[in-house]
Amino acid sequence: MSGSTGLLTEGQDLRIVGFLCNWCSYGGADTAGVARFEQPTDLRVIRVPCSGRIDPLFIARALLSGADGVLVSGCHPRDCHYAEGNFYARRRFEMLKQFLSVTGIDPERFHYTWVSASEGQRWQDVVTSFTERIRKLGPATKMAGGTGYDEECLKEIAAAVSLGDQCPCHKEKA
Amino acid sequence: MSISVGYYPGCSGSGTSVEYDKSTRAVCKKLGIELHEIDDWSCCGSTPAHTVNHTLSAALSARNLVLAAKQGQEEVVTPCPSCLANLRTASHKIEDEEYRPKVEALLDESCEEAASVASTLQLIIERVGIDAIKKAVVKPLKDLNVACYYGCIMNRPPELMKFDDPENPMAMDKIMEACGATVLPFPLKVECCGAAAGMPKKNIVTELSGRLLEVADSLNTEIIVTACPLCQMNLDLRQGQVNRANGKSYDIPVVYFTQLLGLALGLSAEEVGLSKLVVDPTPRLRFADVL
Amino acid sequence: MRIGVFICHCGSNIAATVDCPAVAEQAKGLQDVVFTTDTMYTCSEPGQNEIIEAIKEHKLDGVVVASCSPRMHEATFRRALERAGLNRYMLEMANIREHVSWIGKNKERNTVKAFELVSIAVAKLRNNNPLYANKFDVTKRVLVIGGGVAGIQAALDCADAGYQVVMVEREQSIGGKMAKIDKTFPTVDCSSCILGPKMVDVSQHENITLYALSEVEKIEGYVGNFDVQVRKKATYVNWDECTGCGACMEKCPSKKNIDKFNEGISKCTSINIPFPQAIPKKAAINPEGCLMLQKGKCGVCAKVCPTKCIDFEQKDEIITEKVGAVIAATGYDMFDHSVYKQYGAGQYPDVITSLQYERLMNASGPTGGHIIRPSDGKEPKKVVFVQCVGSRDPSVGRPYCSGFCCMYTAKQAILTKDHIPDSDSYVFYMDIRSPGKGYDEFTRRAQEQYGVQYLRGRVSMIYPKGDRYVVRGSDTLAGTQVEVEADLVVLAVGAESAKNAPALAEKMRISYDNYGFFMEAHPKLKPVETNTAGVYLAGSCVGPRDIPTSVGQGSAAAAKVMTLFSKDKLESDPQVSSVNTSRCIGCMKCATTCPFGAIKEVTDRAGNVKAEVIETVCQGCGICTVTCPQGAIQLQHFTDNQILAEVNALCQAQLDF
């Protein structure tokens, strides 16, 4: 994608997706910006109201679609703008971590943390170390077609679906 | 209960504070602690080494911890707080993987396996415990007013020593209380006695130790209890000098906590080396019916 | 859809490290984008006009602004869209300043990143829908928690403006810390003479209901409509009847209770009125000291009471109040200096706190305003003040400056000389912090006119010597150690957050910092607001404040409440969850996870259980959306489709099925 814009002459950024809660971590990232804390450029932030709004599906979707890493950050425990959203988030993310390796994704590519709106310095550290971690892991293995999905495979599935009852698998079962 | 640890007496233990070494060994035996003196131990480097070269100081101390580990001891105790400070510092430094090779180069051997180190005071209070001491006391130090003086480095720096309160330590107070003594609230318990300035600048010792004696005296202290050979020496051996410099006439015995603890546990005056002290404690101890 | 994209240069803030024209050019290729441009300052008047004109000229129905953080200017641009006739929620922002230009120096990489953030915003915008606010009623009553000077000011201002005020005070009397203080700096005004009349106003104002010796138990609801439960603690005295005559105090045989109002330097009776100017001036029984309540025999107070208002059977009472806004003015507590073992850990009787010293100096205090040593009642001739006890000291977890101690110490030193002319005062200080009108002149007066000896350095230890105390510290200006023998040592203890402040913050659903102080919505621009609509802050509950600042904040919070109450109806934020009833299976998992109780169970005409969102209660966190197994409940403006569109745009998974 970065290459496709034709704007970059050398190298390529990694594709790191950040999901940040509006009240703490997005503010923390803003604070880091205001303080001019330099960070790697690989991260792209998606703003959500609360870490409790982050469906593990979003993270899985990002990783399956070719993201090299996903970084999630919310308010510190007990400091959630919505009282307890980050507790739900924490439980969901722990579950997701267990589940990721089953899908063939290195769980190291996903990290969640807590950064408050005043912790600009911490945000810089989090982004830098996570980017560093993903750099060490290298770009995620892309399935054929580079979209994260094997297009050939998808076509086959689509073709099979369009056959409906005529599909060989139905026949075999019968 | 049997506790078995390595033992590092330190140079003063075989010189100016033989009575500390002697009473420590006797008390530990009484309390069921097996002390295994490190074979071929050497000086920790003391103050002179680390004022000249930190790596050299670390190497001198680390050598002893490596030796202890080779001799099968995971833990070493030492009575002397100054040795403890050096050994602990070395132990901390050789944990650092970047620093360790510097020490290893000087020693010509690996420092990866090294014993940990603590004071005998810490060992006694944490591993034997106050209740066990209370039970073991056969000759309570009744009617004896003592002031516990810890000196400046027993608990400092707190991040390194990780033992007791650095401003108001209570370990010796509790042990003395367990022995039945009346422990006075000595406010200068972590003040400096003048330490090693006794050689180059005697007036510092006479001033600082003089203040300690003055406050102890104002509390009607009968015996000052210490845990440090240097503190003990400055207050006991130099008490006459301090008196002359300040125009005072204090006559306060200064003993090691292991000596009083030993007496309470039923050891004899000889076994705890009372005769080595300059200011004689026996009149007060007799008066209090301890001897 | 017809989308316009505006790339802001922000002067050189963005343009210096992002090629803005290139981003604008590149954005033309994004789906549905029909217009792009780059402007110098999009938030300026010409910048906003450009957006408005472009909307009209190009018939745009959605706008992406790539500029600073949406936390900065989202509201600004939403208003611009509304002026052009678009729904305010048809705006998306790409943060290419805080998240791009300010944190990276590589212009090429920044430009790529900026463009990708724009493409995310476009992808989300393509899934946006216009949202419309609902209107709801406002209860024009305000709850003021805390009756210190900040709370008093806030309550009086609101009451004078014609609004009903409910004031809840934890202690038996209002007045807070200021009521304990003898004189105020830098004018040396009598504290109770200037506060007293305000306290009386509170008790006599027809619009103020005061609950003393009470605490807030529970706050439910939302801006404009809070339901508050107040626990009115048992006083064992019927306050409707009590005249405050004090006959009971004279006869009470239990006289050894710790006198909290006098900071523990004196004792008081079990039935007590804390001080003569107390508001309400009513007696209350301390159950822990009362012989009748503890042992079942005595009852002397009940016999002597002329109005027969003693009631040993009284129980705590829960009172429910409806209010539209809350002002928290819960103040601070004094740092407990006993953690300083080197200062005697609170064991030396003549080493006292600054607030105890205020009570000693106060004419209505236990000594009648005579400064004496608590140990032997002698007049001290040498007083040493130690500043920064529990301030600016990370080793005790108090790295912050308490702000007012330098000033009150100077005041106390001056007053000491006034009380005992042949006395000497010494002050150990780190720095003198005296920014304020007439403040620095005041500390100079202490030194120059009153001869107070200021020694710059910290005190390393205090120990008794005979019946005096040796205060040892450093004099960093002279480069030496100093020892001062003192008759009395006054520790200028710092401020810390009020006891239980975090618990109260959680009841109000506001944030607090590591030290328990409440967090304002913005430290510079919203100093009395919080992130919870309808909850405002005043005084030292936010951090240590002196009296003028606290009073100012009390008025400021009151002004915010009046602004809120100036409207008869409030608009609800439409960024709330909404249920697609045809997908909802009535499992009600959403209701169990909702932190605000905003989801209720309803039955549709066919008799099926469905979830329904109470829009005014919903705060828009979206926890329910993730919980729903059916995807039936969606947080508006942050729906699954919108967020997945962003993810897809970023990962470029262009799947066609």
mmCIF file of C-alpha atoms in Angstrom, chain B residues 165 167-168 187-188 191 211 214-215, chain C residues 341-342 348 461 463-465 472 483:
data_model
loop_
_atom_site.group_PDB
_atom_site.id
_atom_site.type_symbol
_atom_site.label_atom_id
_atom_site.label_comp_id
_atom_site.label_asym_id
_atom_site.label_seq_id
_atom_site.Cartn_x
_atom_site.Cartn_y
_atom_site.Cartn_z
ATOM 1 C CA ASP B 165 13.584 1.294 58.568
ATOM 2 C CA GLU B 167 15.602 6.288 59.741
ATOM 3 C CA ASN B 168 14.288 4.372 62.716
ATOM 4 C CA PRO B 187 17.009 9.392 68.759
ATOM 5 C CA LEU B 188 20.491 9.230 67.238
ATOM 6 C CA GLU B 191 23.814 8.937 63.266
ATOM 7 C CA ARG B 211 27.183 13.966 70.749
ATOM 8 C CA GLU B 214 25.835 13.099 75.444
ATOM 9 C CA VAL B 215 22.347 12.165 74.207
ATOM 10 C CA LYS C 341 10.881 8.853 61.406
ATOM 11 C CA GLN C 342 13.749 11.334 61.518
ATOM 12 C CA TYR C 348 7.504 14.339 70.348
ATOM 13 C CA MET C 461 16.550 15.259 61.964
ATOM 14 C CA TYR C 463 15.712 14.959 68.465
ATOM 15 C CA PRO C 464 15.021 15.837 72.058
ATOM 16 C CA LYS C 465 17.722 17.214 74.259
ATOM 17 C CA ARG C 472 19.540 19.747 62.598
ATOM 18 C CA GLU C 483 21.706 22.979 64.603
#
